[in-house]
Amino acid sequence: MEAPKIQTAIPQRRYQFGEYTGVVLGEIESSDAVKYQYILALVREGEGKPGFYVTAEKNPRSRAHEGSHRLRVITHGLTEEIESSDRWADIDAFCEEAFAVAAKVLGLSDEQPERIA
Protein backbone atom coordinates (compact mmCIF):
# COMPACT_ATOMS: atom_id res chain seq x y z
CA MET A 1 0.00 0.00 0.00
CA GLU A 2 1.32 3.45 -0.93
CA ALA A 3 0.32 5.14 2.32
CA PRO A 4 0.99 8.87 2.64
CA LYS A 5 4.41 9.51 4.20
CA ILE A 6 3.18 11.93 6.86
CA GLN A 7 5.86 13.73 8.87
CA THR A 8 3.59 16.14 10.74
CA ALA A 9 -0.13 16.90 10.60
CA ILE A 10 -2.79 18.47 12.78
CA PRO A 11 -5.95 16.45 13.47
CA GLN A 12 -8.97 18.50 12.38
CA ARG A 13 -11.82 16.08 13.17
CA ARG A 14 -12.37 12.57 14.57
CA TYR A 15 -15.13 10.14 13.63
CA GLN A 16 -16.55 6.73 14.45
CA PHE A 17 -17.61 4.96 11.26
CA GLY A 18 -18.92 1.46 11.83
CA GLU A 19 -15.96 -0.65 12.97
CA TYR A 20 -13.52 2.12 12.00
CA THR A 21 -12.16 5.15 13.79
CA GLY A 22 -11.32 7.99 11.45
CA VAL A 23 -9.27 11.13 11.70
CA VAL A 24 -9.18 14.00 9.23
CA LEU A 25 -5.74 15.57 9.10
CA GLY A 26 -4.82 19.05 7.89
CA GLU A 27 -1.69 21.21 7.74
CA ILE A 28 0.18 18.15 6.48
CA GLU A 29 3.91 17.93 5.92
CA SER A 30 5.04 14.78 4.16
CA SER A 31 8.10 13.36 2.49
CA ASP A 32 5.96 12.58 -0.58
CA ALA A 33 6.11 14.74 -3.68
CA VAL A 34 2.35 15.18 -3.09
CA LYS A 35 0.94 18.33 -1.46
CA TYR A 36 -1.93 17.14 0.74
CA GLN A 37 -4.77 19.47 1.74
CA TYR A 38 -6.61 16.84 3.85
CA ILE A 39 -6.25 13.16 4.62
CA LEU A 40 -8.98 10.90 6.03
CA ALA A 41 -7.26 7.95 7.69
CA LEU A 42 -9.43 5.02 8.84
CA VAL A 43 -8.26 2.44 11.38
CA ARG A 44 -10.27 -0.77 11.83
CA GLU A 45 -10.97 -1.75 15.46
CA GLY A 46 -8.18 -3.96 16.78
CA GLU A 47 -5.60 -2.72 14.26
CA GLY A 48 -2.76 -0.38 15.07
CA LYS A 49 -2.49 1.71 11.93
CA PRO A 50 -4.70 2.99 9.13
CA GLY A 51 -5.52 0.62 6.31
CA PHE A 52 -7.64 3.04 4.28
CA TYR A 53 -7.01 6.64 3.22
CA VAL A 54 -8.87 9.24 1.21
CA THR A 55 -6.71 12.23 0.30
CA ALA A 56 -7.33 15.70 -1.09
CA GLU A 57 -4.19 16.58 -3.03
CA LYS A 58 -3.30 19.86 -4.71
CA ASN A 59 -3.32 19.45 -8.48
CA PRO A 60 -0.22 20.55 -10.38
CA ARG A 61 -0.58 23.67 -12.51
CA SER A 62 -0.82 21.53 -15.62
CA ARG A 63 -4.10 20.11 -14.27
CA ALA A 64 -5.50 23.29 -12.67
CA HIS A 65 -8.24 23.48 -15.31
CA GLU A 66 -9.68 20.25 -13.82
CA GLY A 67 -9.94 21.77 -10.32
CA SER A 68 -7.60 22.88 -7.56
CA HIS A 69 -7.52 19.48 -5.82
CA ARG A 70 -7.92 15.80 -6.66
CA LEU A 71 -9.51 13.13 -4.48
CA ARG A 72 -7.64 9.82 -4.21
CA VAL A 73 -8.32 6.51 -2.43
CA ILE A 74 -5.42 4.47 -1.05
CA THR A 75 -5.88 1.01 0.45
CA HIS A 76 -4.41 -2.48 0.12
CA GLY A 77 -4.41 -3.35 -3.56
CA LEU A 78 -6.01 -0.07 -4.66
CA THR A 79 -4.73 3.42 -5.39
CA GLU A 80 -7.23 5.29 -7.47
CA GLU A 81 -7.87 8.91 -8.30
CA ILE A 82 -11.59 9.64 -8.01
CA GLU A 83 -12.12 13.17 -9.31
CA SER A 84 -10.71 16.69 -9.40
CA SER A 85 -12.64 19.68 -8.09
CA ASP A 86 -12.23 22.99 -6.32
CA ARG A 87 -14.61 21.58 -3.65
CA TRP A 88 -11.92 19.38 -2.06
CA ALA A 89 -10.22 22.51 -0.66
CA ASP A 90 -13.22 22.80 1.74
CA ILE A 91 -13.07 20.49 4.76
CA ASP A 92 -16.86 19.93 4.91
CA ALA A 93 -17.11 18.99 1.23
CA PHE A 94 -14.02 16.78 1.55
CA CYS A 95 -15.39 14.92 4.60
CA GLU A 96 -18.78 14.33 2.98
CA GLU A 97 -17.28 12.90 -0.20
CA ALA A 98 -14.46 11.01 1.56
CA PHE A 99 -16.94 9.12 3.76
CA ALA A 100 -19.23 8.43 0.77
CA VAL A 101 -16.27 6.90 -1.07
CA ALA A 102 -15.18 4.94 2.03
CA ALA A 103 -18.72 3.59 2.54
CA LYS A 104 -18.82 2.35 -1.06
CA VAL A 105 -15.35 0.78 -1.07
CA LEU A 106 -15.59 -0.76 2.43
CA GLY A 107 -19.21 -1.90 2.13
CA LEU A 108 -20.44 0.36 4.92
CA SER A 109 -23.46 1.80 3.15
CA ASP A 110 -25.65 1.25 6.25
CA GLU A 111 -23.26 3.24 8.47
CA GLN A 112 -23.15 6.99 9.05
CA PRO A 113 -19.96 8.68 10.24
CA GLU A 114 -20.43 10.05 13.74
CA ARG A 115 -18.22 12.99 14.61
CA ILE A 116 -16.62 12.51 18.03
CA ALA A 117 -14.21 15.49 18.10
Coordinates of N, CA and C in Angstrom, one line a residue:
M1 N 0.8 -1.2 0.0 CA 0.0 0.0 0.0 C 0.9 1.2 0.0
E2 N 0.6 2.2 -0.8 CA 1.3 3.5 -0.9 C 0.7 4.5 0.0
A3 N 0.9 4.2 1.3 CA 0.3 5.1 2.3 C 1.0 6.5 2.3
P4 N 0.3 7.6 2.6 CA 1.0 8.9 2.6 C 2.1 8.8 3.7
K5 N 3.2 9.5 3.3 CA 4.4 9.5 4.2 C 4.3 10.8 5.0
I6 N 3.5 10.8 6.0 CA 3.2 11.9 6.9 C 4.3 12.1 7.9
Q7 N 4.9 13.4 7.9 CA 5.9 13.7 8.9 C 5.2 14.5 10.0
T8 N 4.4 15.5 9.7 CA 3.6 16.1 10.7 C 2.2 16.5 10.2
A9 N 1.2 16.5 11.0 CA -0.1 16.9 10.6 C -0.9 17.3 11.9
I10 N -1.9 18.1 11.7 CA -2.8 18.5 12.8 C -4.2 17.8 12.6
P11 N -4.6 17.0 13.6 CA -6.0 16.5 13.5 C -7.0 17.6 13.5
Q12 N -7.9 17.5 12.5 CA -9.0 18.5 12.4 C -10.3 18.0 12.9
R13 N -10.6 16.7 12.7 CA -11.8 16.1 13.2 C -11.6 14.6 13.4
R14 N -12.4 14.0 14.3 CA -12.4 12.6 14.6 C -13.8 12.0 14.4
Y15 N -13.8 10.8 13.9 CA -15.1 10.1 13.6 C -15.1 8.7 14.1
Q16 N -16.3 8.2 14.3 CA -16.6 6.7 14.4 C -17.4 6.4 13.2
F17 N -17.0 5.3 12.5 CA -17.6 5.0 11.3 C -17.7 3.4 11.2
G18 N -18.8 2.9 11.7 CA -18.9 1.5 11.8 C -17.8 0.9 12.7
E19 N -17.1 -0.1 12.2 CA -16.0 -0.6 13.0 C -14.6 0.1 12.8
Y20 N -14.7 1.3 12.2 CA -13.5 2.1 12.0 C -13.5 3.4 12.8
T21 N -12.4 3.8 13.2 CA -12.2 5.2 13.8 C -11.4 5.9 12.7
G22 N -11.9 7.2 12.5 CA -11.3 8.0 11.4 C -10.8 9.3 12.0
V23 N -9.8 9.8 11.4 CA -9.3 11.1 11.7 C -9.0 11.9 10.4
V24 N -9.4 13.1 10.4 CA -9.2 14.0 9.2 C -8.0 14.9 9.6
L25 N -7.0 14.8 8.8 CA -5.7 15.6 9.1 C -5.7 16.8 8.2
G26 N -5.1 17.8 8.7 CA -4.8 19.0 7.9 C -3.4 19.6 8.2
E27 N -3.0 20.6 7.5 CA -1.7 21.2 7.7 C -0.6 20.1 7.7
I28 N -0.6 19.4 6.6 CA 0.2 18.2 6.5 C 1.5 18.4 5.8
E29 N 2.6 18.0 6.5 CA 3.9 17.9 5.9 C 4.2 16.5 5.7
S30 N 4.7 16.2 4.5 CA 5.0 14.8 4.2 C 6.3 14.7 3.4
S31 N 6.9 13.6 3.3 CA 8.1 13.4 2.5 C 7.7 12.9 1.1
D32 N 6.4 12.9 0.8 CA 6.0 12.6 -0.6 C 6.2 13.8 -1.5
A33 N 6.1 13.6 -2.7 CA 6.1 14.7 -3.7 C 4.7 15.4 -3.7
V34 N 3.7 14.7 -3.1 CA 2.4 15.2 -3.1 C 2.1 16.3 -2.1
K35 N 1.3 17.3 -2.4 CA 0.9 18.3 -1.5 C -0.5 18.0 -1.0
Y36 N -0.6 17.5 0.2 CA -1.9 17.1 0.7 C -2.6 18.3 1.4
Q37 N -3.9 18.5 1.1 CA -4.8 19.5 1.7 C -5.4 18.8 3.0
Y38 N -6.0 17.6 2.8 CA -6.6 16.8 3.8 C -6.4 15.4 3.6
I39 N -6.3 14.6 4.7 CA -6.3 13.2 4.6 C -7.3 12.6 5.6
L40 N -8.1 11.7 5.1 CA -9.0 10.9 6.0 C -8.3 9.6 6.2
A41 N -7.9 9.2 7.4 CA -7.3 7.9 7.7 C -8.2 7.1 8.6
L42 N -8.5 5.9 8.1 CA -9.4 5.0 8.8 C -8.7 3.8 9.4
V43 N -8.9 3.6 10.7 CA -8.3 2.4 11.4 C -9.4 1.5 11.8
R44 N -9.3 0.2 11.4 CA -10.3 -0.8 11.8 C -10.0 -1.1 13.3
E45 N -11.1 -1.3 14.1 CA -11.0 -1.7 15.5 C -10.0 -2.9 15.6
G46 N -9.1 -2.9 16.5 CA -8.2 -4.0 16.8 C -6.9 -3.9 16.0
E47 N -6.8 -2.9 15.1 CA -5.6 -2.7 14.3 C -4.9 -1.5 14.7
G48 N -3.6 -1.5 14.5 CA -2.8 -0.4 15.1 C -2.5 0.8 14.2
K49 N -2.7 0.6 12.8 CA -2.5 1.7 11.9 C -3.5 1.7 10.8
P50 N -3.7 2.9 10.2 CA -4.7 3.0 9.1 C -4.5 2.0 8.0
G51 N -5.6 1.5 7.5 CA -5.5 0.6 6.3 C -6.3 1.2 5.1
F52 N -6.8 2.4 5.3 CA -7.6 3.0 4.3 C -7.5 4.6 4.4
Y53 N -7.2 5.2 3.3 CA -7.0 6.6 3.2 C -7.8 7.2 2.1
V54 N -8.4 8.4 2.3 CA -8.9 9.2 1.2 C -8.1 10.6 1.4
T55 N -7.5 11.0 0.2 CA -6.7 12.2 0.3 C -7.3 13.3 -0.6
A56 N -7.1 14.5 -0.2 CA -7.3 15.7 -1.1 C -5.9 16.3 -1.4
E57 N -5.5 16.2 -2.6 CA -4.2 16.6 -3.0 C -4.2 17.8 -4.0
K58 N -3.4 18.7 -3.8 CA -3.3 19.9 -4.7 C -2.9 19.4 -6.1
N59 N -3.7 19.8 -7.1 CA -3.3 19.5 -8.5 C -2.1 20.3 -8.9
P60 N -1.3 19.7 -9.8 CA -0.2 20.6 -10.4 C -0.8 21.6 -11.3
R61 N -0.1 22.6 -11.6 CA -0.6 23.7 -12.5 C -1.1 23.1 -13.8
S62 N -0.4 22.1 -14.3 CA -0.8 21.5 -15.6 C -2.2 20.9 -15.6
R63 N -2.8 20.7 -14.4 CA -4.1 20.1 -14.3 C -5.1 21.1 -13.6
A64 N -4.7 22.3 -13.4 CA -5.5 23.3 -12.7 C -6.9 23.5 -13.3
H65 N -6.9 23.3 -14.6 CA -8.2 23.5 -15.3 C -9.3 22.4 -14.9
E66 N -8.8 21.3 -14.3 CA -9.7 20.3 -13.8 C -10.2 20.6 -12.4
G67 N -9.6 21.4 -11.7 CA -9.9 21.8 -10.3 C -8.7 21.9 -9.5
S68 N -8.8 22.6 -8.4 CA -7.6 22.9 -7.6 C -7.0 21.6 -6.8
H69 N -7.9 20.7 -6.6 CA -7.5 19.5 -5.8 C -8.1 18.2 -6.4
R70 N -7.4 17.1 -6.2 CA -7.9 15.8 -6.7 C -8.2 14.9 -5.4
L71 N -9.2 14.1 -5.5 CA -9.5 13.1 -4.5 C -8.9 11.8 -4.9
R72 N -8.2 11.1 -3.9 CA -7.6 9.8 -4.2 C -7.9 8.9 -3.1
V73 N -8.1 7.6 -3.4 CA -8.3 6.5 -2.4 C -7.1 5.7 -2.4
I74 N -6.6 5.3 -1.2 CA -5.4 4.5 -1.1 C -5.8 3.4 0.0
T75 N -5.7 2.1 -0.5 CA -5.9 1.0 0.4 C -5.1 -0.2 -0.1
H76 N -5.1 -1.3 0.6 CA -4.4 -2.5 0.1 C -4.9 -2.9 -1.3
G77 N -4.0 -2.9 -2.2 CA -4.4 -3.4 -3.6 C -5.1 -2.3 -4.4
L78 N -5.3 -1.1 -3.9 CA -6.0 -0.1 -4.7 C -5.4 1.3 -4.4
T79 N -5.1 2.0 -5.4 CA -4.7 3.4 -5.4 C -5.4 4.0 -6.6
E80 N -6.4 4.8 -6.4 CA -7.2 5.3 -7.5 C -7.6 6.7 -7.3
E81 N -7.4 7.5 -8.3 CA -7.9 8.9 -8.3 C -9.4 8.9 -8.6
I82 N -10.1 9.6 -7.8 CA -11.6 9.6 -8.0 C -12.0 10.8 -8.9
E83 N -11.7 12.0 -8.5 CA -12.1 13.2 -9.3 C -11.4 14.4 -8.9
S84 N -11.3 15.4 -9.7 CA -10.7 16.7 -9.4 C -11.8 17.7 -9.3
S85 N -11.6 18.6 -8.3 CA -12.6 19.7 -8.1 C -12.1 20.7 -7.2
D86 N -12.6 21.9 -7.3 CA -12.2 23.0 -6.3 C -12.8 22.7 -4.9
R87 N -13.9 21.9 -4.9 CA -14.6 21.6 -3.6 C -13.7 20.9 -2.6
W88 N -12.7 20.2 -3.0 CA -11.9 19.4 -2.1 C -11.0 20.3 -1.2
A89 N -11.0 21.6 -1.5 CA -10.2 22.5 -0.7 C -11.0 22.9 0.6
D90 N -12.3 22.5 0.6 CA -13.2 22.8 1.7 C -13.3 21.5 2.6
I91 N -13.1 21.7 3.9 CA -13.1 20.5 4.8 C -14.4 19.8 4.8
D92 N -15.5 20.6 4.8 CA -16.9 19.9 4.9 C -17.2 19.1 3.7
A93 N -16.9 19.7 2.5 CA -17.1 19.0 1.2 C -16.2 17.8 1.1
F94 N -14.9 17.9 1.6 CA -14.0 16.8 1.6 C -14.5 15.6 2.4
C95 N -14.9 16.0 3.7 CA -15.4 14.9 4.6 C -16.6 14.2 4.0
E96 N -17.6 14.9 3.5 CA -18.8 14.3 3.0 C -18.4 13.3 1.9
E97 N -17.6 13.8 0.9 CA -17.3 12.9 -0.2 C -16.4 11.8 0.2
A98 N -15.4 12.0 1.1 CA -14.5 11.0 1.6 C -15.2 9.9 2.3
F99 N -16.2 10.2 3.1 CA -16.9 9.1 3.8 C -17.9 8.4 2.8
A100 N -18.4 9.1 1.8 CA -19.2 8.4 0.8 C -18.4 7.4 0.0
V101 N -17.2 7.8 -0.4 CA -16.3 6.9 -1.1 C -15.9 5.7 -0.2
A102 N -15.6 6.0 1.1 CA -15.2 4.9 2.0 C -16.3 4.0 2.2
A103 N -17.5 4.5 2.4 CA -18.7 3.6 2.5 C -18.9 2.7 1.3
K104 N -18.7 3.2 0.2 CA -18.8 2.4 -1.1 C -17.7 1.3 -1.1
V105 N -16.5 1.7 -0.9 CA -15.3 0.8 -1.1 C -15.3 -0.3 0.0
L106 N -15.7 0.1 1.3 CA -15.6 -0.8 2.4 C -16.9 -1.5 2.7
G107 N -17.9 -1.2 1.9 CA -19.2 -1.9 2.1 C -19.9 -1.5 3.4
L108 N -19.8 -0.2 3.7 CA -20.4 0.4 4.9 C -21.6 1.3 4.6
S109 N -22.4 0.9 3.6 CA -23.5 1.8 3.1 C -24.6 2.0 4.2
D110 N -24.7 1.1 5.2 CA -25.7 1.2 6.2 C -25.1 2.1 7.4
E111 N -23.9 2.5 7.4 CA -23.3 3.2 8.5 C -23.2 4.7 8.1
Q112 N -23.3 5.5 9.2 CA -23.2 7.0 9.0 C -22.0 7.4 9.9
P113 N -21.1 8.2 9.4 CA -20.0 8.7 10.2 C -20.5 9.6 11.4
E114 N -20.0 9.3 12.6 CA -20.4 10.1 13.7 C -19.2 10.8 14.2
R115 N -19.3 12.1 14.2 CA -18.2 13.0 14.6 C -18.1 12.9 16.1
I116 N -16.9 12.6 16.6 CA -16.6 12.5 18.0 C -15.7 13.6 18.5
A117 N -15.1 14.4 17.7 CA -14.2 15.5 18.1 C -13.9 16.3 16.9

